[in-house]
Short mmCIF file of C-alpha atoms and ligand atoms in Angstrom, two decimals:
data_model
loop_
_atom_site.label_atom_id
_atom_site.label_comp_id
_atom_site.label_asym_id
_atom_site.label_seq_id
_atom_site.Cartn_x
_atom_site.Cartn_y
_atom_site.Cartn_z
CA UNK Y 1 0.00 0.00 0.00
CA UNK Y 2 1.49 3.55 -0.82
CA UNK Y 3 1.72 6.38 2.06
CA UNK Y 4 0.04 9.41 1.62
CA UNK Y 5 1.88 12.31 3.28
CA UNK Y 6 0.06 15.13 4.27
CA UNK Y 7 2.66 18.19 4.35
CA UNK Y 8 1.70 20.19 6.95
CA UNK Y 9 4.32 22.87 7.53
CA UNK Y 10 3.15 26.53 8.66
CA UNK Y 11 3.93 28.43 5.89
CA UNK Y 12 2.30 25.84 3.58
CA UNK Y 13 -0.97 25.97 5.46
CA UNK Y 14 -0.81 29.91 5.29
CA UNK Y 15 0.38 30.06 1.56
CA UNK Y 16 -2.51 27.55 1.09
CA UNK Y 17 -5.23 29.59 2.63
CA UNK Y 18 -4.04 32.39 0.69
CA UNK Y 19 -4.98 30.32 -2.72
CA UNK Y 20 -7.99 29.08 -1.17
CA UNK Y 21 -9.44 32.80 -0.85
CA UNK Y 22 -11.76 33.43 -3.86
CA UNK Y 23 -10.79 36.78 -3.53
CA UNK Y 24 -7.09 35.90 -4.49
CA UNK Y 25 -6.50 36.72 -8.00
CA UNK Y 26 -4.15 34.51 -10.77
CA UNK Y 27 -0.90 36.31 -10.19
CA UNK Y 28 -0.63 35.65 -6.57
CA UNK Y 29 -2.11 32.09 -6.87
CA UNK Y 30 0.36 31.59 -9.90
CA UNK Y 31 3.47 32.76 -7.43
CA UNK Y 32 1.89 30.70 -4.35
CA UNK Y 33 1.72 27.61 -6.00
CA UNK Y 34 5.24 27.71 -7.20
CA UNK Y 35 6.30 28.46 -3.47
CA UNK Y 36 4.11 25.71 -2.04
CA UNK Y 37 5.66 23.13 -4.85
CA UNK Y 38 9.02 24.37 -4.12
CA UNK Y 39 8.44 23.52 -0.14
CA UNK Y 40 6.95 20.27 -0.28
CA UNK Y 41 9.58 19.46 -3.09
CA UNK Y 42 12.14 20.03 -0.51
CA UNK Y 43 10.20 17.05 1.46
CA UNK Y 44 9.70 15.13 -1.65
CA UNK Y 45 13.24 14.72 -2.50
CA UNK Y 46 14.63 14.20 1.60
CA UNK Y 47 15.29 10.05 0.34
CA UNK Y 48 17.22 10.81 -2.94
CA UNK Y 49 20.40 8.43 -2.29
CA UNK Y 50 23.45 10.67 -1.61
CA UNK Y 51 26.99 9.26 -2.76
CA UNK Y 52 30.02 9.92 -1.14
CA UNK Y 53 33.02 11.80 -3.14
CA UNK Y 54 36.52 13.39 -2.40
CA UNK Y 55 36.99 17.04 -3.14
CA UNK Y 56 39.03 19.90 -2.39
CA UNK Y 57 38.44 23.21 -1.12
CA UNK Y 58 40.92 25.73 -0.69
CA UNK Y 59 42.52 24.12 2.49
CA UNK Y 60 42.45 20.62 1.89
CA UNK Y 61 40.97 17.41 1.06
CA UNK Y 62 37.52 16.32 2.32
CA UNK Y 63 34.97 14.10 1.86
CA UNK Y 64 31.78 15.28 0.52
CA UNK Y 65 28.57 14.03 -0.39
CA UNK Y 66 26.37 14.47 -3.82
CA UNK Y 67 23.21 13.02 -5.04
CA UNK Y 68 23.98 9.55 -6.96
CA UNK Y 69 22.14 7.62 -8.95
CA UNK Y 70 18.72 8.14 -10.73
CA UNK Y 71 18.09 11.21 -11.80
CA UNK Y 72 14.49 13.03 -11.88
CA UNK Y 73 11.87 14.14 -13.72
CA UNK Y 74 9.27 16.05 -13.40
CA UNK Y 75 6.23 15.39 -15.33
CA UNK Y 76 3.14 18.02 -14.93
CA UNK Y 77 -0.90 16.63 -16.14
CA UNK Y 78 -1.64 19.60 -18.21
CA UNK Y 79 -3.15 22.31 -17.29
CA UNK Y 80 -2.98 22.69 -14.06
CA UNK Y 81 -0.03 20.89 -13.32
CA UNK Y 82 2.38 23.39 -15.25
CA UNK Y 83 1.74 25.78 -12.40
CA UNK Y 84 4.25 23.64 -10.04
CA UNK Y 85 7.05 23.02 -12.54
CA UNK Y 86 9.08 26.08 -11.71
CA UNK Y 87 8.96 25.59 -8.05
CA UNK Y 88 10.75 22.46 -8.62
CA UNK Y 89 12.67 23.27 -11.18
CA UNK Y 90 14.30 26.30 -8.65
CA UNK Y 91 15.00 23.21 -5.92
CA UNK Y 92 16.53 20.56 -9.51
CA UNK Y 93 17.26 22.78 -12.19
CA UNK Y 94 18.80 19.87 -14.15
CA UNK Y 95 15.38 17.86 -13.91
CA UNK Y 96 13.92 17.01 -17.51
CA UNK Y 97 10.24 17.95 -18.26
CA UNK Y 98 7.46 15.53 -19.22
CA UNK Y 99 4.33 16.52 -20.22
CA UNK Y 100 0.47 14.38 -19.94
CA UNK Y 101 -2.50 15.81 -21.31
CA UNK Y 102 -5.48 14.92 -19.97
CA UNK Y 103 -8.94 17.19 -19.27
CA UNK Y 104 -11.90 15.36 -17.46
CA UNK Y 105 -14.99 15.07 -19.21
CA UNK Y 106 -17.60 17.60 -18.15
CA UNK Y 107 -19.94 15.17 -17.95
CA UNK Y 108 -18.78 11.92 -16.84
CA UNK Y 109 -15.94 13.27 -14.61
CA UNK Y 110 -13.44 10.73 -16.19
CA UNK Y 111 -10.33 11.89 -17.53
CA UNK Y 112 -9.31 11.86 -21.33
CA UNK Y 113 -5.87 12.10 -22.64
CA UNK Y 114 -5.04 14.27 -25.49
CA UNK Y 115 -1.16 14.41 -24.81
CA UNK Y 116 1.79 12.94 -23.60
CA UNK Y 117 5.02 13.68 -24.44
CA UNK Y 118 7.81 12.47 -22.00
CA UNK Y 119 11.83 12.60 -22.25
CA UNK Y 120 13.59 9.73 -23.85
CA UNK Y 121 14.88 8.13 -20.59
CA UNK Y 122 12.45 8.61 -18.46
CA UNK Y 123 12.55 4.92 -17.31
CA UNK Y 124 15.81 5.45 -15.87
CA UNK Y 125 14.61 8.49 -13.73
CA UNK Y 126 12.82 9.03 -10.83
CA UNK Y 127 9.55 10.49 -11.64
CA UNK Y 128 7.52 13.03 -9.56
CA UNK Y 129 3.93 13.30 -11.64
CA UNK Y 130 2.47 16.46 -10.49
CA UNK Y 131 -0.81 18.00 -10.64
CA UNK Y 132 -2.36 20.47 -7.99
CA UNK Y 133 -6.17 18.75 -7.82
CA UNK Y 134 -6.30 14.97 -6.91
CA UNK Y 135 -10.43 14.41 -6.84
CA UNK Y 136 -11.72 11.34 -7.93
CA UNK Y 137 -8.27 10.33 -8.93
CA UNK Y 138 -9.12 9.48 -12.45
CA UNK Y 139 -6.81 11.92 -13.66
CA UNK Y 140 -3.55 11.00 -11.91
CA UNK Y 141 -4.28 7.19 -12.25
CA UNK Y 142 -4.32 7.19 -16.14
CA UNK Y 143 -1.22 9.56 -16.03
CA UNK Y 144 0.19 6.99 -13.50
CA UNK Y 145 -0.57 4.05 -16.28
CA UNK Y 146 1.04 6.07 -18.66
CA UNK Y 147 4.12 6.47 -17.12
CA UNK Y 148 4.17 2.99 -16.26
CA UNK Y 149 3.72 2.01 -19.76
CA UNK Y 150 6.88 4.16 -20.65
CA UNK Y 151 8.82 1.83 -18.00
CA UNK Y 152 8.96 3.96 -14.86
CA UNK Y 153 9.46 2.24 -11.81
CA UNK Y 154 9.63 4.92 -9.23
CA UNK Y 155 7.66 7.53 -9.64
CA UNK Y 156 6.07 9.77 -6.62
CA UNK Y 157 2.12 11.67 -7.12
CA UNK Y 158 2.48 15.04 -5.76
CA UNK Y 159 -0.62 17.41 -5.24
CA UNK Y 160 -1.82 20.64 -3.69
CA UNK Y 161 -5.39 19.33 -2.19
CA UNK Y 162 -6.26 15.65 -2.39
CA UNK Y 163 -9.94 14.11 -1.57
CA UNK Y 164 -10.41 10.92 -0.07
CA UNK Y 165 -11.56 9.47 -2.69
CA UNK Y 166 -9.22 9.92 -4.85
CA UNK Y 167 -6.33 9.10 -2.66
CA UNK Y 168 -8.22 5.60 -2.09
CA UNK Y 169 -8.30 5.62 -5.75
CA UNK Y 170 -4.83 6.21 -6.38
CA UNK Y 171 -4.08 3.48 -4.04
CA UNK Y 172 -6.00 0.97 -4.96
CA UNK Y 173 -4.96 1.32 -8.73
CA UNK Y 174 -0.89 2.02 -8.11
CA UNK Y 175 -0.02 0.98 -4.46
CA UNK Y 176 3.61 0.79 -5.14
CA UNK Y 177 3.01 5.29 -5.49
CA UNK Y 178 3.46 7.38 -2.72
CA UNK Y 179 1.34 10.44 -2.89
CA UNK Y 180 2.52 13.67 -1.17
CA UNK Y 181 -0.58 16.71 -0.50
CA UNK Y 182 -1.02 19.95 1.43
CA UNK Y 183 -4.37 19.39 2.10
CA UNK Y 184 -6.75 16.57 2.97
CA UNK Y 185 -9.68 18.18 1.90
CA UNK Y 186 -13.34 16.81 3.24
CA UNK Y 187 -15.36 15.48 0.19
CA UNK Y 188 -16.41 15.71 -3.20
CA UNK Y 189 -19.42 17.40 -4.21
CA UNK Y 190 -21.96 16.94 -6.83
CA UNK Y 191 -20.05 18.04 -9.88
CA UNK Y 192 -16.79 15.91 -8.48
CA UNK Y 193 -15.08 19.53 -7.33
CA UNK Y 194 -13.17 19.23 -3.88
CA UNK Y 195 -14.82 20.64 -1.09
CA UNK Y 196 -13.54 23.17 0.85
CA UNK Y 197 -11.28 23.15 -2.17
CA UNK Y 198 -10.07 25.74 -3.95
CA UNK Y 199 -11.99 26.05 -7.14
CA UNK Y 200 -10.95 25.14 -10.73
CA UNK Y 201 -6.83 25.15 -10.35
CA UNK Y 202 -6.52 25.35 -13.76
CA UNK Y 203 -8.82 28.33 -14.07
CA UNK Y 204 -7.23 30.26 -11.26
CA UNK Y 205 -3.77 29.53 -12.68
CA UNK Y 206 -4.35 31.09 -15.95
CA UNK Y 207 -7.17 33.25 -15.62
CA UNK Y 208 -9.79 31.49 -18.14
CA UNK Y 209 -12.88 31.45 -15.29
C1 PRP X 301 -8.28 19.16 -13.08
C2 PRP X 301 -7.03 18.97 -12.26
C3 PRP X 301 -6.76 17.51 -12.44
C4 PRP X 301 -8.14 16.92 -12.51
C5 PRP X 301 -8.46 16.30 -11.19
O1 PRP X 301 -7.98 19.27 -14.41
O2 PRP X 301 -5.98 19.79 -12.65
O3 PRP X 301 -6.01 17.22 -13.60
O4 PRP X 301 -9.04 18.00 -12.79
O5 PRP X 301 -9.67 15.64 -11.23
P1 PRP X 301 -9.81 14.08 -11.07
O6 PRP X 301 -8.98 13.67 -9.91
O7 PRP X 301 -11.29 13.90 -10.80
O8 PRP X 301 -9.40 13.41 -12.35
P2 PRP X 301 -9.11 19.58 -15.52
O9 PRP X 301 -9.72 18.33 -16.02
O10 PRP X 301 -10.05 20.61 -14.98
O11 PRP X 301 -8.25 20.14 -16.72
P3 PRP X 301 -7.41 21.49 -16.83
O12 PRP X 301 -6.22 21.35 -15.93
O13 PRP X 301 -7.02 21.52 -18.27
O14 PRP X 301 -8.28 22.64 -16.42
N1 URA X 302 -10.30 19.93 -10.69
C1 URA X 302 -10.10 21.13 -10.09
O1 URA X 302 -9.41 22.00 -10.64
N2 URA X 302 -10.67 21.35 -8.90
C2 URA X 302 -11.43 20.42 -8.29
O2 URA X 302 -11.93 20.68 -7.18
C3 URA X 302 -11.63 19.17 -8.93
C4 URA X 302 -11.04 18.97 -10.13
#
């Protein structure tokens, strides 16, 4: 079964609020996102293996350590999910960028995929799929499959506000993915929307409400 960790440092709860404020308009919630990604991104990345090398500084010889291994990518369900890249990208600017299309269907709520274009060795790197909205789940399951089907093995969901139900989704379709969130929200209403939420993420993010 995967973990879901719910990040709940203070300035993440107060940057959150911030974006949860109907009154806050696309500019700050672009900029608060990107903070909020960049701070759990700092949590996301505390087990990347850490090899140890000798260098030296200007008085001698010392050991040091650097990251070793696998390295990441960072692979954003469009729309929405472009508005965390940067903040990640500040913490790993050599991270490649992926990119899965997918909008859910008005009407049945289920997600369809109109893109996907992801970097050539993306099976060799660890993958952190991100995408600020995890409702029913539909959305970052199929992305999840899709990456899967490119031959990741280690790939991490990570989320502004997640619902119950579509962290039990998540689960139950990709247990071996740990899912990192801001928020626990309550429930989903009628129309599949989080509640408390935050709105459409998309639609805050680039001003097309
Ligand atoms: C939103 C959000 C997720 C999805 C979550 O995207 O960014 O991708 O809904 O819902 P789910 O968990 O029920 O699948 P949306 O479909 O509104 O597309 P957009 O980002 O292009 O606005
Ligand atoms: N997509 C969003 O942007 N917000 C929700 O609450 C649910 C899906």
């Amino acid at each position: 079964m995967s973990t879901l960790h719910v990040i709940d440092h203070p300035l993440i709860a107060h940057k959150l609020s911030i974006m949860r404020n109907k009154k806050t308009g696309s500019k700050d919630f672009r900029e608060l996102l990107n903070e909020i990604a960049m701070l759990m991104g700092y949590e996301l990345t505390r087990d990347l293996p850490l090899e140890e090398i000798t260098i030296e500084t200007p008085l001698q010889k010392t050991k040091a350590y650097t990251i070793s291994g696998k390295k990441l990518a960072i692979v954003p369900i469009l729309r929405a999910g472009i508005g965390m890249v940067d903040g990640l990208l500040d913490l790993v600017p050599v991270a490649k960028v992926g990119h899965i299309g997918l909008y859910r269907d008005p009407e049945t709520h289920l997600p369809v995929t109109y893109y996907c274009k992801l970097p050539a060795d993306i099976d060799q790197r660890i993958v952190i799929l991100v995408d600020p909205m995890l409702a029913t789940g539909g959305s970052a399951s199929d992305a999840l499959t899709k990456l899967k089907e490119h031959g990741c093995t280690h790939i991490k969901f990570m989320c502004l506000v997640a619902a119950p139900e579509g962290v039990a989704k998540v689960q139950a379709d990709h247990p071996d993915v740990d899912i990192f969130t801001a928020a626990l929200d309550e429930k989903l209403n009628d129309h599949a929307y989080i509640v408390p939420g935050l709105g459409d993420a998309g639609d805050r993010i680039f001003g097309t409400i």
